[in-house]
CSV table of C-alpha atoms in Angstrom, one decimal:
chain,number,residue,atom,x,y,z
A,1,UNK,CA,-18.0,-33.5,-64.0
A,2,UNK,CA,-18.0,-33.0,-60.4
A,3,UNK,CA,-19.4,-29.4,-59.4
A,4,UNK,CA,-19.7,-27.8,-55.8
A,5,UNK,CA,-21.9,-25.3,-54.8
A,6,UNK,CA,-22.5,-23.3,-52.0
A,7,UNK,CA,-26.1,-21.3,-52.1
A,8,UNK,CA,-24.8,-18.6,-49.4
A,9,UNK,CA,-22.2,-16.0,-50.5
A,10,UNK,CA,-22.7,-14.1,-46.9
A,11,UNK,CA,-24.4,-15.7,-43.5
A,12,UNK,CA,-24.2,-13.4,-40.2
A,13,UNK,CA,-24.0,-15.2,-36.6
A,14,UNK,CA,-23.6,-13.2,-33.1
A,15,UNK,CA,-21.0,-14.6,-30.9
A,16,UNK,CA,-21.3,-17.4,-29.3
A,17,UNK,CA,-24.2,-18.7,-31.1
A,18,UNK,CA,-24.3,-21.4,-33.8
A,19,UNK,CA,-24.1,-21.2,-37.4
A,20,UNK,CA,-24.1,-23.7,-40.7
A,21,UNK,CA,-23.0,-23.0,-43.6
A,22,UNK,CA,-24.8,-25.1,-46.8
A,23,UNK,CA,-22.5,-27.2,-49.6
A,24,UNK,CA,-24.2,-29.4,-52.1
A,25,UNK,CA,-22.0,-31.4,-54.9
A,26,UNK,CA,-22.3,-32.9,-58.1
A,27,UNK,CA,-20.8,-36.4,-58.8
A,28,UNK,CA,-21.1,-39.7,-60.0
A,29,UNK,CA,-18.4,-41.4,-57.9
A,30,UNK,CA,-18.6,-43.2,-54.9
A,31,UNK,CA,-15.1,-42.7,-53.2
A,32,UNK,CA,-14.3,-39.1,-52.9
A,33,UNK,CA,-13.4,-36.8,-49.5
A,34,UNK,CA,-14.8,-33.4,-49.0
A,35,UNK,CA,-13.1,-30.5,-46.9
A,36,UNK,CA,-14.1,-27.4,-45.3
A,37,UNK,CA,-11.2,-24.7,-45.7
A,38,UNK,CA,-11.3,-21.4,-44.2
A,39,UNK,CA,-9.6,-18.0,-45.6
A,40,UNK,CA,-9.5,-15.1,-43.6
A,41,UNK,CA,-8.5,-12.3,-44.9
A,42,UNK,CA,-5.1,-12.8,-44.7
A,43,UNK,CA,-5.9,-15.4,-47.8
A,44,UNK,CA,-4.2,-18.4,-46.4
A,45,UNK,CA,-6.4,-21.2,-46.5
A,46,UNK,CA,-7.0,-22.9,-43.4
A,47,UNK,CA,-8.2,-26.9,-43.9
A,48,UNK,CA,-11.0,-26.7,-41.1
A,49,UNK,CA,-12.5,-30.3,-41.2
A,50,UNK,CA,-12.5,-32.9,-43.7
A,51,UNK,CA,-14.8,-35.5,-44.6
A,52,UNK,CA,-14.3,-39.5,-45.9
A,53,UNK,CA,-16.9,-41.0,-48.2
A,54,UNK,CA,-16.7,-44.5,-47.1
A,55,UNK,CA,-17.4,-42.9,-43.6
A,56,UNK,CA,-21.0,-42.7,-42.6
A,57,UNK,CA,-19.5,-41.1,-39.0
A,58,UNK,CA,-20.0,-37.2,-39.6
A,59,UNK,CA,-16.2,-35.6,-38.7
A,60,UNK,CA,-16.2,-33.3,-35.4
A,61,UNK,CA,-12.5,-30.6,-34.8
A,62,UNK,CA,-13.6,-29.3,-32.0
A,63,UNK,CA,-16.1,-26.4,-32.9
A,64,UNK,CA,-16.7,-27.4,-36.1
A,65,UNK,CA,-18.7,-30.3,-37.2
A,66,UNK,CA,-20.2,-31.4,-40.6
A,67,UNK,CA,-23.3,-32.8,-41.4
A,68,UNK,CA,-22.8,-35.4,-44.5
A,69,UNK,CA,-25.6,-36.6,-46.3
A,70,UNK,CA,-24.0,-38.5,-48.7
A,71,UNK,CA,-27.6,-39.7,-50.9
A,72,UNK,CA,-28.3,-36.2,-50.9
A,73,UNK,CA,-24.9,-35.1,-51.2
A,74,UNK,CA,-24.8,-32.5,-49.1
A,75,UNK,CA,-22.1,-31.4,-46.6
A,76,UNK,CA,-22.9,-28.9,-44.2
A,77,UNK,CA,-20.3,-27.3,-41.8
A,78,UNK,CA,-21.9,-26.2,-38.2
A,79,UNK,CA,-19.8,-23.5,-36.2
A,80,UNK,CA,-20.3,-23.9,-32.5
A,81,UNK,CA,-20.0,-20.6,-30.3
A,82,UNK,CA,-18.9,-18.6,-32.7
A,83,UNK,CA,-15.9,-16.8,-32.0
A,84,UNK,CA,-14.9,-13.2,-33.7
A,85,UNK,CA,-11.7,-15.5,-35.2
A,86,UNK,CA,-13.8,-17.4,-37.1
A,87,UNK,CA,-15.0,-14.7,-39.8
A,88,UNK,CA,-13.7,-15.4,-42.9
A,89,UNK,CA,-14.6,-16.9,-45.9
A,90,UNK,CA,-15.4,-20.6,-45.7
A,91,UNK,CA,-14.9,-23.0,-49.0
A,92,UNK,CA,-16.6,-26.1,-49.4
A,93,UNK,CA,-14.5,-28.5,-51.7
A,94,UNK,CA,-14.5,-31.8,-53.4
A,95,UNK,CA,-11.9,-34.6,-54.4
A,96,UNK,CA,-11.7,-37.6,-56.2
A,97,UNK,CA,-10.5,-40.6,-54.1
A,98,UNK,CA,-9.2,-42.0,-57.8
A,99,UNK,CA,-7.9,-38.7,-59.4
A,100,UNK,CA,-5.5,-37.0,-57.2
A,101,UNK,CA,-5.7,-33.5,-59.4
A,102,UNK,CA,-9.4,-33.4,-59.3
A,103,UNK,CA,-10.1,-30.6,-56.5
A,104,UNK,CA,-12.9,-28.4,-57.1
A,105,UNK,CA,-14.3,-25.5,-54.6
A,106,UNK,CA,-17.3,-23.9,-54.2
A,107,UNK,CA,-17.7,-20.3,-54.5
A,108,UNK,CA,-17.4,-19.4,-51.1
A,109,UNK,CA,-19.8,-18.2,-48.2
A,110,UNK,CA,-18.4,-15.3,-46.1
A,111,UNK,CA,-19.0,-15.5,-42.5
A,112,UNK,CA,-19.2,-12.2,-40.4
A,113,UNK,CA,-19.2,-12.8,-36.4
A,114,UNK,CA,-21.4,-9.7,-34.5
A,115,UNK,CA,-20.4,-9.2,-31.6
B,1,UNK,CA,10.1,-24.5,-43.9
B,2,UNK,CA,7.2,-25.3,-42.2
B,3,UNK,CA,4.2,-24.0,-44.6
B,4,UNK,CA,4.0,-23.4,-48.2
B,5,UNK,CA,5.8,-20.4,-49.6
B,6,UNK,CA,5.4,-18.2,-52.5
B,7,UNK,CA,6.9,-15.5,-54.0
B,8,UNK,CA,7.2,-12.8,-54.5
B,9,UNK,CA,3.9,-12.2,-52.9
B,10,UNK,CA,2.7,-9.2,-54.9
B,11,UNK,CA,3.5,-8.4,-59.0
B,12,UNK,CA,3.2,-5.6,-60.9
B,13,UNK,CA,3.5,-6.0,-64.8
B,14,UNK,CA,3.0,-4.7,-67.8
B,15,UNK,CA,1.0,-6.3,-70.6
B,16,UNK,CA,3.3,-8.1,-72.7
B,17,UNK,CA,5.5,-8.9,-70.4
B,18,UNK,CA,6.6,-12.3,-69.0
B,19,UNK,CA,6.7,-13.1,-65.4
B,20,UNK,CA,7.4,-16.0,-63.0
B,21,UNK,CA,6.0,-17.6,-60.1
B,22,UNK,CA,7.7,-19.3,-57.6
B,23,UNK,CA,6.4,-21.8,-55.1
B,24,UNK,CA,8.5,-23.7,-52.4
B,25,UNK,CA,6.5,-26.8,-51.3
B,26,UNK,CA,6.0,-28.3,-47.3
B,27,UNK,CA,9.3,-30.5,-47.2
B,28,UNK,CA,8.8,-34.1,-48.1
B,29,UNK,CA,5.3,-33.6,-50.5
B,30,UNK,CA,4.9,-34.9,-53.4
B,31,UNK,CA,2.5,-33.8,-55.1
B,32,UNK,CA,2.3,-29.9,-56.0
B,33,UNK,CA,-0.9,-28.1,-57.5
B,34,UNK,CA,-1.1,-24.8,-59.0
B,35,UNK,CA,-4.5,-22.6,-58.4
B,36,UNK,CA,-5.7,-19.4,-59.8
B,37,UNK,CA,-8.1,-17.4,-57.5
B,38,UNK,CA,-10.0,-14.8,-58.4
B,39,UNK,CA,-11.1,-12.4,-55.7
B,40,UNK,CA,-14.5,-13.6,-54.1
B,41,UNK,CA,-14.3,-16.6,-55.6
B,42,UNK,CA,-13.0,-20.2,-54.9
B,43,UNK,CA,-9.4,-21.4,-56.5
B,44,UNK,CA,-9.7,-22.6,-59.8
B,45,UNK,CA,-7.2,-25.6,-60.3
B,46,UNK,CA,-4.5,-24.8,-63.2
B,47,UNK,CA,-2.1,-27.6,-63.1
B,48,UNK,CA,-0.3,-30.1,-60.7
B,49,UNK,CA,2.8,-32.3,-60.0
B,50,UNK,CA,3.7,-35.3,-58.7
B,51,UNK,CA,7.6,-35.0,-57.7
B,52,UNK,CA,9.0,-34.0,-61.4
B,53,UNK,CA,6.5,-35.5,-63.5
B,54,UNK,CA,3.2,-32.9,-64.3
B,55,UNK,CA,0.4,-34.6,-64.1
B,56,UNK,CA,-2.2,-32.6,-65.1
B,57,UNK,CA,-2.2,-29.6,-67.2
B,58,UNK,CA,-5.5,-29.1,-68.7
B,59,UNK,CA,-6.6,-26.3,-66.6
B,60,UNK,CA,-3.8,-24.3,-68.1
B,61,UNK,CA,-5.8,-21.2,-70.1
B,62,UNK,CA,-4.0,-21.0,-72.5
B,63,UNK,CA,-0.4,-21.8,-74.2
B,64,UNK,CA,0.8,-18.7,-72.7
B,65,UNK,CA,1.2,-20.4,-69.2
B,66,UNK,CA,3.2,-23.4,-68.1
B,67,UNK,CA,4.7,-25.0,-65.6
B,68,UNK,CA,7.5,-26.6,-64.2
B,69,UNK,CA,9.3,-28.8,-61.4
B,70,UNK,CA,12.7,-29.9,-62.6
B,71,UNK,CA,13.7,-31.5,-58.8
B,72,UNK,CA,10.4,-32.4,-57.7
B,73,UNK,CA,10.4,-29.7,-55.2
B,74,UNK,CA,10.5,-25.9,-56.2
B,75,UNK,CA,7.9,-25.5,-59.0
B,76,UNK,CA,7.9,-22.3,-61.5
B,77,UNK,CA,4.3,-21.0,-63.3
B,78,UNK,CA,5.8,-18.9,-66.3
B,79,UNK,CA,3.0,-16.2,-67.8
B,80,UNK,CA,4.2,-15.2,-71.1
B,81,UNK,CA,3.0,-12.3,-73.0
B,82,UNK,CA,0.4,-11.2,-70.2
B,83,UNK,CA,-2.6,-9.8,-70.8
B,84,UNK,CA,-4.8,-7.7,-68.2
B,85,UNK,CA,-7.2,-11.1,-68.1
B,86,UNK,CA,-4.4,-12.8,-66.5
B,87,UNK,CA,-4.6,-10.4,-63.2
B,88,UNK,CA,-5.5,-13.0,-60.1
B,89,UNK,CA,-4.2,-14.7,-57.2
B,90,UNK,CA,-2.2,-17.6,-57.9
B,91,UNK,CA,-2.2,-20.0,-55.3
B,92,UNK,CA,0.1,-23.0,-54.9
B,93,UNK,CA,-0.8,-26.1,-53.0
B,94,UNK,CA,1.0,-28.8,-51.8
B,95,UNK,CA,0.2,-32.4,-50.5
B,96,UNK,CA,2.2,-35.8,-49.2
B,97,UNK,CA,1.6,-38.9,-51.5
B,98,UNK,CA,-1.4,-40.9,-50.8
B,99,UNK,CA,-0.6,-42.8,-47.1
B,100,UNK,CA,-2.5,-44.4,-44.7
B,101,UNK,CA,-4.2,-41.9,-42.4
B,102,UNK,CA,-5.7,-38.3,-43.2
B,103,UNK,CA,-3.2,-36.5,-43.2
B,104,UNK,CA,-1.8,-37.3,-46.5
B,105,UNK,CA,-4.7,-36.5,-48.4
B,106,UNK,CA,-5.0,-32.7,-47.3
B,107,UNK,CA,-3.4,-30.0,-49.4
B,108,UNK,CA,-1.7,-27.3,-47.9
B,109,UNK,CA,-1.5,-23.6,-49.3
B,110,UNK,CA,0.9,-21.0,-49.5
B,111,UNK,CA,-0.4,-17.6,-49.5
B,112,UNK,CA,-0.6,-16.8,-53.1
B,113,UNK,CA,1.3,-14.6,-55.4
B,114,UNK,CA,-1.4,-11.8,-56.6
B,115,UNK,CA,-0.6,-10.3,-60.5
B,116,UNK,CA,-1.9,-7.3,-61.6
B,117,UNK,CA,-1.5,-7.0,-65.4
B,118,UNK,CA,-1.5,-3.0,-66.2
């Protein structure tokens, strides 16, 4: 079974300075995609970047940017000048590229922005 | 519409009792999942759809819950008998059949139903 875990419930940044969040997963496939989503406290969640398998590029949405390791199955998300906007909570996920039901988050790392 | 929507967005119930949820997916997707969030934690997946057809429904707790998408569009989560362990935020998700391009393989949210089971 695939398994996502993220190792920081809360990381802190001051505005305008640079922050990365950590995501590790579990799997034994070798087509999958992986997908930052954001929730702020509104609770909508916000797809922030996502992330091929196949690809060996690492995905860039303006301030965000991931860092995919894909042997060590890792995919971090870096936050460029941090902006008061972008507290929230910030969920790593995982999906099958063969099994279209088979999403699975991480707990969740909440992101506060100091001013 | 333009986004997911769900409704009603808040629930009060009492145990016993059965309730409904509603989800109305992005126009023109496919495939429709069903989450259940607790708070501080990441969505749990429950069930999903493609159109009419359910897919997938071994997240489902329990016999108590189902699911349904007669027209391949609206979908209905159906609690019956609900306990105080039922009391989350369900979250329904919605995403276009598998295309060329990314887009098609993002899921989309609405912004939950939350149930609170007295």
């Amino acid at each position: 079974a695939q398994t996502v875990t993220q190792s920081q419930p809360e990381m802190s940044v001051q505005e305008a300075e640079t922050v990365t969040l950590s995501c590790t997963y579990d799997t034994s496939e070798s087509d999958y995609y992986l997908f930052w989503y954001k929730q702020p406290p509104s609770r909508q969640m916000i797809l922030v970047i996502r992330q091929e398998a196949y690809k060996q590029q690492n995905a860039t949405e303006n301030r965000f940017s991931v860092n995919f390791q894909k042997a060590a199955k890792s995919f971090s998300l870096k936050i460029s000048d941090s902006q008061l906007g972008d507290a929230a909570m910030y969920f790593c996920a995982y999906r099958s590229a063969s099994n279209n039901n088979d999403m699975r988050f991480g707990a969740g790392t909440r992101l506060t922005v100091k001013p | 519409g333009a986004g997911v929507s769900q409704s009603p967005r808040y629930k009060v119930t009492k145990r016993g009792q059965d309730v409904a949820l509603r989800c109305d997916p992005i126009s023109g997707h496919v495939s429709l999942y069903w989450y259940r969030q607790a708070l501080g934690q990441g969505p749990e997946f429950l069930t999903y759809f493609n159109y009419e057809a359910q897919q997938d429904k071994s997240g489902l707790p329990n016999d108590r819950f189902s699911a349904e998408r007669p027209e391949g569009s609206i979908s209905t989560l159906t609690i019956q008998r609900t306990e105080q362990r039922d009391s989350a935020m369900y979250r329904c998700a919605s995403s276009a059949m598998r295309t060329a391009g990314a887009q098609g393989e993002t899921q989309y949210f609405g912004p939950g139903t939350r149930l609170l089971v007295l």
